[in-house]
PDB file of C-alpha atoms in Angstrom:
ATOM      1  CA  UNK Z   1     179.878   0.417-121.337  1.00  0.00           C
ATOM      2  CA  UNK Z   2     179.860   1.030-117.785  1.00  0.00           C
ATOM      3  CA  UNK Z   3     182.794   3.312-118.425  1.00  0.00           C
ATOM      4  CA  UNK Z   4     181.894   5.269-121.214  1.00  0.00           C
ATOM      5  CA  UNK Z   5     178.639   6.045-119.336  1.00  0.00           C
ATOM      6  CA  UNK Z   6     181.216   7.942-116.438  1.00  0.00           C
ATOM      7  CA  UNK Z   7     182.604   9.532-118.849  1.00  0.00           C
ATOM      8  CA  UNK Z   8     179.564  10.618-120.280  1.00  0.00           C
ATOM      9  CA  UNK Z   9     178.149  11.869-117.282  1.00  0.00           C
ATOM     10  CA  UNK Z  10     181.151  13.512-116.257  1.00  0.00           C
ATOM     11  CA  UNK Z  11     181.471  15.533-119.428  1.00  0.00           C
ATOM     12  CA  UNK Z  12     177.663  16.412-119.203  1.00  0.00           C
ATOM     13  CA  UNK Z  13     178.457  17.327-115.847  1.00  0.00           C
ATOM     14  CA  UNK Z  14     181.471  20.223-117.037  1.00  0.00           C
ATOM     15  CA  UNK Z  15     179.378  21.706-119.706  1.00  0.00           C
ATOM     16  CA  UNK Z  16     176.359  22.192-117.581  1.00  0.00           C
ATOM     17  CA  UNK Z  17     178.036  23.525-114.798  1.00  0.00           C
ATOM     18  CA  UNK Z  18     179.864  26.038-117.015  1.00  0.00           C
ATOM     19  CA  UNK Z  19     176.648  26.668-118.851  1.00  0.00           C
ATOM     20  CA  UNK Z  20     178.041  25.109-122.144  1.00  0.00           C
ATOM     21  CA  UNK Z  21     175.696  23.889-125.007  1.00  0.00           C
ATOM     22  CA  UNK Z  22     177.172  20.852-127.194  1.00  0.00           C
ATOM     23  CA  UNK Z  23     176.551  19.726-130.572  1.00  0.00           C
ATOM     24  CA  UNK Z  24     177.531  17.270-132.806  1.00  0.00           C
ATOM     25  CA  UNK Z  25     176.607  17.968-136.943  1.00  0.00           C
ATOM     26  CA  UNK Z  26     176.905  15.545-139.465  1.00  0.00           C
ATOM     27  CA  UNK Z  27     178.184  17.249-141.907  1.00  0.00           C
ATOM     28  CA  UNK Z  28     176.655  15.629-145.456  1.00  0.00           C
ATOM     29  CA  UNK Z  29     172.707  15.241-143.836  1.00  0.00           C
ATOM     30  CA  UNK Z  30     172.862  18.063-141.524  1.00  0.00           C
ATOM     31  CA  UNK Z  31     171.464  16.416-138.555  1.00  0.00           C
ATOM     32  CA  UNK Z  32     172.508  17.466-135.466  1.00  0.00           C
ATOM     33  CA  UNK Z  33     172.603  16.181-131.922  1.00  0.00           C
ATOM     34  CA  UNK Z  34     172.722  18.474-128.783  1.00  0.00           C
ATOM     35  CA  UNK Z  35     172.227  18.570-125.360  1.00  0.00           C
ATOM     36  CA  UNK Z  36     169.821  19.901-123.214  1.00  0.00           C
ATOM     37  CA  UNK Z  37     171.388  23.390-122.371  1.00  0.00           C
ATOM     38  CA  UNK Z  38     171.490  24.012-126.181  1.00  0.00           C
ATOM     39  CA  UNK Z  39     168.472  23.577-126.475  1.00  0.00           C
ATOM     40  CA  UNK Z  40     167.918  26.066-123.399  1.00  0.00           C
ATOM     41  CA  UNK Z  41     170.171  28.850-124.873  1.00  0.00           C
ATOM     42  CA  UNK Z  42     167.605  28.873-128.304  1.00  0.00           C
ATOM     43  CA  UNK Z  43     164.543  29.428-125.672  1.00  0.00           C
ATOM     44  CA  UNK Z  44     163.351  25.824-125.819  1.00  0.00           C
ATOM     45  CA  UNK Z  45     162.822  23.236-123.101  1.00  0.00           C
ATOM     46  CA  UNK Z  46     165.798  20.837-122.444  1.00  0.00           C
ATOM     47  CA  UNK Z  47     164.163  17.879-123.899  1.00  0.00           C
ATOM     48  CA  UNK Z  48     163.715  19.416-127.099  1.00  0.00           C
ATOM     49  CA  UNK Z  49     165.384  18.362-130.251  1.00  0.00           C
ATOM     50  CA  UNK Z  50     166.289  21.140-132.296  1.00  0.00           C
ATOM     51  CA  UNK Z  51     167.037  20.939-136.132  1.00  0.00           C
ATOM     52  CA  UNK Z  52     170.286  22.381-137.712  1.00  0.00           C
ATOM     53  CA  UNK Z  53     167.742  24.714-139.649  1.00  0.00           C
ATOM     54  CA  UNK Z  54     165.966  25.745-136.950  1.00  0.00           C
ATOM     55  CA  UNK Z  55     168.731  26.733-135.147  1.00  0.00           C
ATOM     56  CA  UNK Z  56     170.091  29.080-137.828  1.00  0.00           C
ATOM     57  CA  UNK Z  57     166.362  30.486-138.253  1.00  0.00           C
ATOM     58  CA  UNK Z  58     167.040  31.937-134.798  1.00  0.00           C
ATOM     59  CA  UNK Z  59     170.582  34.006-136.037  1.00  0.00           C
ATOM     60  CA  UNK Z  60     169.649  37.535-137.074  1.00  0.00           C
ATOM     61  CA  UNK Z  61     169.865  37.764-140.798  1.00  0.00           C
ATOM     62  CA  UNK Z  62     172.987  40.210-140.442  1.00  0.00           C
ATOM     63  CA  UNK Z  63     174.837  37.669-138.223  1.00  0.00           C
ATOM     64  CA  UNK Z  64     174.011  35.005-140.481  1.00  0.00           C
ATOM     65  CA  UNK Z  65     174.752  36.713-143.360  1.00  0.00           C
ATOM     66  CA  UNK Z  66     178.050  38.520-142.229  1.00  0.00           C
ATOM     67  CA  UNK Z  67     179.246  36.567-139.457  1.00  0.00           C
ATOM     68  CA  UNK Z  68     178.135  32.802-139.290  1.00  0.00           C
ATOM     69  CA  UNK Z  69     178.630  31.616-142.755  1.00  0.00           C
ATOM     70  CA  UNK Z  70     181.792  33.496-143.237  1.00  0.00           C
ATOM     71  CA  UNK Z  71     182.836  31.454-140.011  1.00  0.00           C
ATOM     72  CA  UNK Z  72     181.469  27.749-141.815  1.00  0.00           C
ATOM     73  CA  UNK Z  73     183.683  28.678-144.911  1.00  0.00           C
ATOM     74  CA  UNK Z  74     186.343  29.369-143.504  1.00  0.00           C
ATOM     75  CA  UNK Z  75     185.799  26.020-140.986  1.00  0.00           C
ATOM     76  CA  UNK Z  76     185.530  24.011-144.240  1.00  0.00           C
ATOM     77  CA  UNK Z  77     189.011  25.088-144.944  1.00  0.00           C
ATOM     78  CA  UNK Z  78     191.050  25.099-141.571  1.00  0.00           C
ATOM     79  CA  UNK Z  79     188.959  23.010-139.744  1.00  0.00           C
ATOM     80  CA  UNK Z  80     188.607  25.688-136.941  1.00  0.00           C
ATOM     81  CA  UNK Z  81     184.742  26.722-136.403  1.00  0.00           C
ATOM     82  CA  UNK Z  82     184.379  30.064-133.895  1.00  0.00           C
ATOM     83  CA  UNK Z  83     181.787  32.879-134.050  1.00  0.00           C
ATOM     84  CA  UNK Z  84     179.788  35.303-131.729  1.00  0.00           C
ATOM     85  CA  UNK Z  85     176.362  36.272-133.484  1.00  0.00           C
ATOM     86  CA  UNK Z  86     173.134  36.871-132.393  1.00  0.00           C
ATOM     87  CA  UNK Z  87     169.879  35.259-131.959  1.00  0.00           C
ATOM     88  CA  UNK Z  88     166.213  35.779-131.140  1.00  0.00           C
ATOM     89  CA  UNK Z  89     165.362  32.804-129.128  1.00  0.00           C
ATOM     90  CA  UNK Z  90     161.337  30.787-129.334  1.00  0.00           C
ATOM     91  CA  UNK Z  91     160.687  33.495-126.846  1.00  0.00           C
ATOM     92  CA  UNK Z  92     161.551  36.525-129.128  1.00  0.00           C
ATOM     93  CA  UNK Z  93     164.719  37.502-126.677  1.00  0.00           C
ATOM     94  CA  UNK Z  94     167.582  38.679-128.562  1.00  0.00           C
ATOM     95  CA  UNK Z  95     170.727  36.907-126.722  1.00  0.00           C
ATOM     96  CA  UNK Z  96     173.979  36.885-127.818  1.00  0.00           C
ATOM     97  CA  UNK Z  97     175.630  33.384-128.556  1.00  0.00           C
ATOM     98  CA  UNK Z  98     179.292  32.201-128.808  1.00  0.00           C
ATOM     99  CA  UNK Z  99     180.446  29.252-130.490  1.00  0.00           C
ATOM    100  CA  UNK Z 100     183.982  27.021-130.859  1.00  0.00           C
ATOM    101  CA  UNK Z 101     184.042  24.065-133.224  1.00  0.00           C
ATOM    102  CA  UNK Z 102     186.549  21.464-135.119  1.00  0.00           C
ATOM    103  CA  UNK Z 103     185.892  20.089-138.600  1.00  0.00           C
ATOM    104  CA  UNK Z 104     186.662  16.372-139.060  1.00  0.00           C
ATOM    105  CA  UNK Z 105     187.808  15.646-142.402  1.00  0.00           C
ATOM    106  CA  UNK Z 106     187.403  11.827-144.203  1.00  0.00           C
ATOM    107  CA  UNK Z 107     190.676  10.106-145.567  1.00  0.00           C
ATOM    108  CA  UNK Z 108     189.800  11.997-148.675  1.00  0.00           C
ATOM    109  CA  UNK Z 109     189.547  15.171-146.917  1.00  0.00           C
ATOM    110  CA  UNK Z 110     186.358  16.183-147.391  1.00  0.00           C
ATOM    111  CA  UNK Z 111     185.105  17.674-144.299  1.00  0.00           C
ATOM    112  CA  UNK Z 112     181.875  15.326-142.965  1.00  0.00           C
ATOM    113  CA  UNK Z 113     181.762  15.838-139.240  1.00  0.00           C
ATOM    114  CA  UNK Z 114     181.674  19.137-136.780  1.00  0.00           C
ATOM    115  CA  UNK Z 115     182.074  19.121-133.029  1.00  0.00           C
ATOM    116  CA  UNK Z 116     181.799  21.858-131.028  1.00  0.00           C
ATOM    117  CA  UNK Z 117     180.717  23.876-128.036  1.00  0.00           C
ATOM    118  CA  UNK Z 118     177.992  26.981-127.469  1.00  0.00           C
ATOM    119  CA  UNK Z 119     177.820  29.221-125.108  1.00  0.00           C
ATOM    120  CA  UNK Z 120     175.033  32.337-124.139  1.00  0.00           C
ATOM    121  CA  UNK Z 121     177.580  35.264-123.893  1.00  0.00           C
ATOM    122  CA  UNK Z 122     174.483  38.184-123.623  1.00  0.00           C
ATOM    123  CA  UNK Z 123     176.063  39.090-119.829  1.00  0.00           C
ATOM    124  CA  UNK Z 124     179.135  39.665-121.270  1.00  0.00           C
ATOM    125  CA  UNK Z 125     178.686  41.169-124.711  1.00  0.00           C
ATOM    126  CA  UNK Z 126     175.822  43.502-122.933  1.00  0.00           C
ATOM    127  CA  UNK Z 127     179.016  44.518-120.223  1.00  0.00           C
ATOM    128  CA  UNK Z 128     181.004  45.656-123.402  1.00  0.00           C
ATOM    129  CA  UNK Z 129     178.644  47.197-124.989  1.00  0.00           C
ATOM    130  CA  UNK Z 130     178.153  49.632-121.925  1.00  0.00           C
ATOM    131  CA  UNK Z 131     181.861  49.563-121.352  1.00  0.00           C
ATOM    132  CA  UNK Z 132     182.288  51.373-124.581  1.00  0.00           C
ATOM    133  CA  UNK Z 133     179.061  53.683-123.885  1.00  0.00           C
ATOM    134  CA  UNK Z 134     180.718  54.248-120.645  1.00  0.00           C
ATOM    135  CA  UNK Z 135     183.961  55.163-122.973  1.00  0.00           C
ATOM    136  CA  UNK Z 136     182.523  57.647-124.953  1.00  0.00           C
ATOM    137  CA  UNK Z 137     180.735  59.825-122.862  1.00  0.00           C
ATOM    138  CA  UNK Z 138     183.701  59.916-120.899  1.00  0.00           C
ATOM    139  CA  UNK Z 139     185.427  61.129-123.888  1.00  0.00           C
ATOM    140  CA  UNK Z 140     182.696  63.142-124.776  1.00  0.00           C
ATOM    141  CA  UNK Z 141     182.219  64.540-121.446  1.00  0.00           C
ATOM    142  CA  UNK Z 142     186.269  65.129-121.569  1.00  0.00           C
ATOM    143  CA  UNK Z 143     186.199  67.008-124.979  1.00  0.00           C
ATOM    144  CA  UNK Z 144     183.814  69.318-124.294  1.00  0.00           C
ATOM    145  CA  UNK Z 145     185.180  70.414-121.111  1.00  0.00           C
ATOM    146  CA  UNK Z 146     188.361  70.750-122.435  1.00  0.00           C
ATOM    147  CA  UNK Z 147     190.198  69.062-119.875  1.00  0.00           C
ATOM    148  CA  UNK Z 148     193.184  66.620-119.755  1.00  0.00           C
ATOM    149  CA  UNK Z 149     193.028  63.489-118.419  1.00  0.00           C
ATOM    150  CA  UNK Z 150     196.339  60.586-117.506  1.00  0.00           C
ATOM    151  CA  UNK Z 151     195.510  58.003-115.447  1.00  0.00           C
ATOM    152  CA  UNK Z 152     197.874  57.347-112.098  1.00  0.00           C
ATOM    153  CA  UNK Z 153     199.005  53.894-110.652  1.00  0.00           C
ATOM    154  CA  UNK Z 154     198.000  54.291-106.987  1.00  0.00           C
ATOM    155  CA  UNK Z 155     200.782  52.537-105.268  1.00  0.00           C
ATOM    156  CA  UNK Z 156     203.811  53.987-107.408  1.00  0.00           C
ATOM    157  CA  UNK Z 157     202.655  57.321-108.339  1.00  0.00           C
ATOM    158  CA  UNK Z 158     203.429  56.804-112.088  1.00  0.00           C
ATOM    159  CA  UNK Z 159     201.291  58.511-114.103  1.00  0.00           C
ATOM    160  CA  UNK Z 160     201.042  57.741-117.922  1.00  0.00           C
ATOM    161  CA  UNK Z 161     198.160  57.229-120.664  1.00  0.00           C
ATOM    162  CA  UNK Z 162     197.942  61.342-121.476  1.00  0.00           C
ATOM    163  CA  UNK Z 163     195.622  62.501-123.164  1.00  0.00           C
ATOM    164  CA  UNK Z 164     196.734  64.651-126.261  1.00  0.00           C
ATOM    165  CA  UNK Z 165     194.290  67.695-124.119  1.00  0.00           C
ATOM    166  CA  UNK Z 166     196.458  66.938-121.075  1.00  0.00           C
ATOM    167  CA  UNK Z 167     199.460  67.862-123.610  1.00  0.00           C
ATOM    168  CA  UNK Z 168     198.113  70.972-124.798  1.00  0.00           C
TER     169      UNK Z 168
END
């Protein structure tokens, strides 16, 4: 017992440190069991227990819709659960979550037990989403100025990625 407690800890350890939500959701009742920083990502305090439901209340109806359930099917069938969505946490902040999984089948196959991991990607997905603002008003900026652009390794001198402008 002793053991398994280290282990435990340790593993509770890794997540939190690396900002990683688990879960654990019995697949024929739906009940669920999570840690604390799961609980944190949907807005809630760490000793909260969140339902299954609840947690899919949070998921914008688009990402539910288009994204999340797609993901579930398709987890029912290779046993590989992944998504990024969205949610509006208890505190009405839209963040933007990302989530790995693995089905456990029965000896009969039927799937009855998920494991998996979440994490609160909003940093990262709000980074790419000005990345590709950045993008196009350079693009933008570059079409209506009609110039050419190629972009130049610094050390070498090679210059390559033309633009079909630069061409012209």
């Amino acid at each position: 017992k002793h053991k398994i407690h280290e282990e435990e800890e340790r593993l509770r350890l890794a997540t939190e440190s690396s900002q990683t939500g688990t879960w654990d959701l019995n697949l024929k009742t739906y009940e669920i069991f999570h840690s604390p920083y799961l609980a944190e990502i949907f807005g809630y305090e760490r000793d909260a227990k969140i339902l299954h439901s609840t947690m899919r209340e949070h998921l914008l109806e688009e990402d539910r819709k288009n994204v999340v359930e797609k993901a579930f099917e398709k987890a029912l069938k290779t046993g590989i659960y992944q998504y990024e969505a969205r949610v509006i946490d208890s505190n009405g902040i839209e963040k933007w979550i990302a989530t790995n999984g693995k089905v456990f089948f029965d000896e009969a196959g039927n799937p009855h037990r998920m494991l998996g991991v979440m994490r609160d990607i909003t940093d990262r997905k709000t980074n790419e989403i000005l990345l590709r603002q950045s993008h196009h008003q350079l693009n933008t900026t570059m079409d209506a100025t009609k110039l050419g652009r190629f972009d130049m390794n610094p050390e070498t001198l090679e210059k390559f990625n033309f633009s079909p402008r630069f061409y012209e």
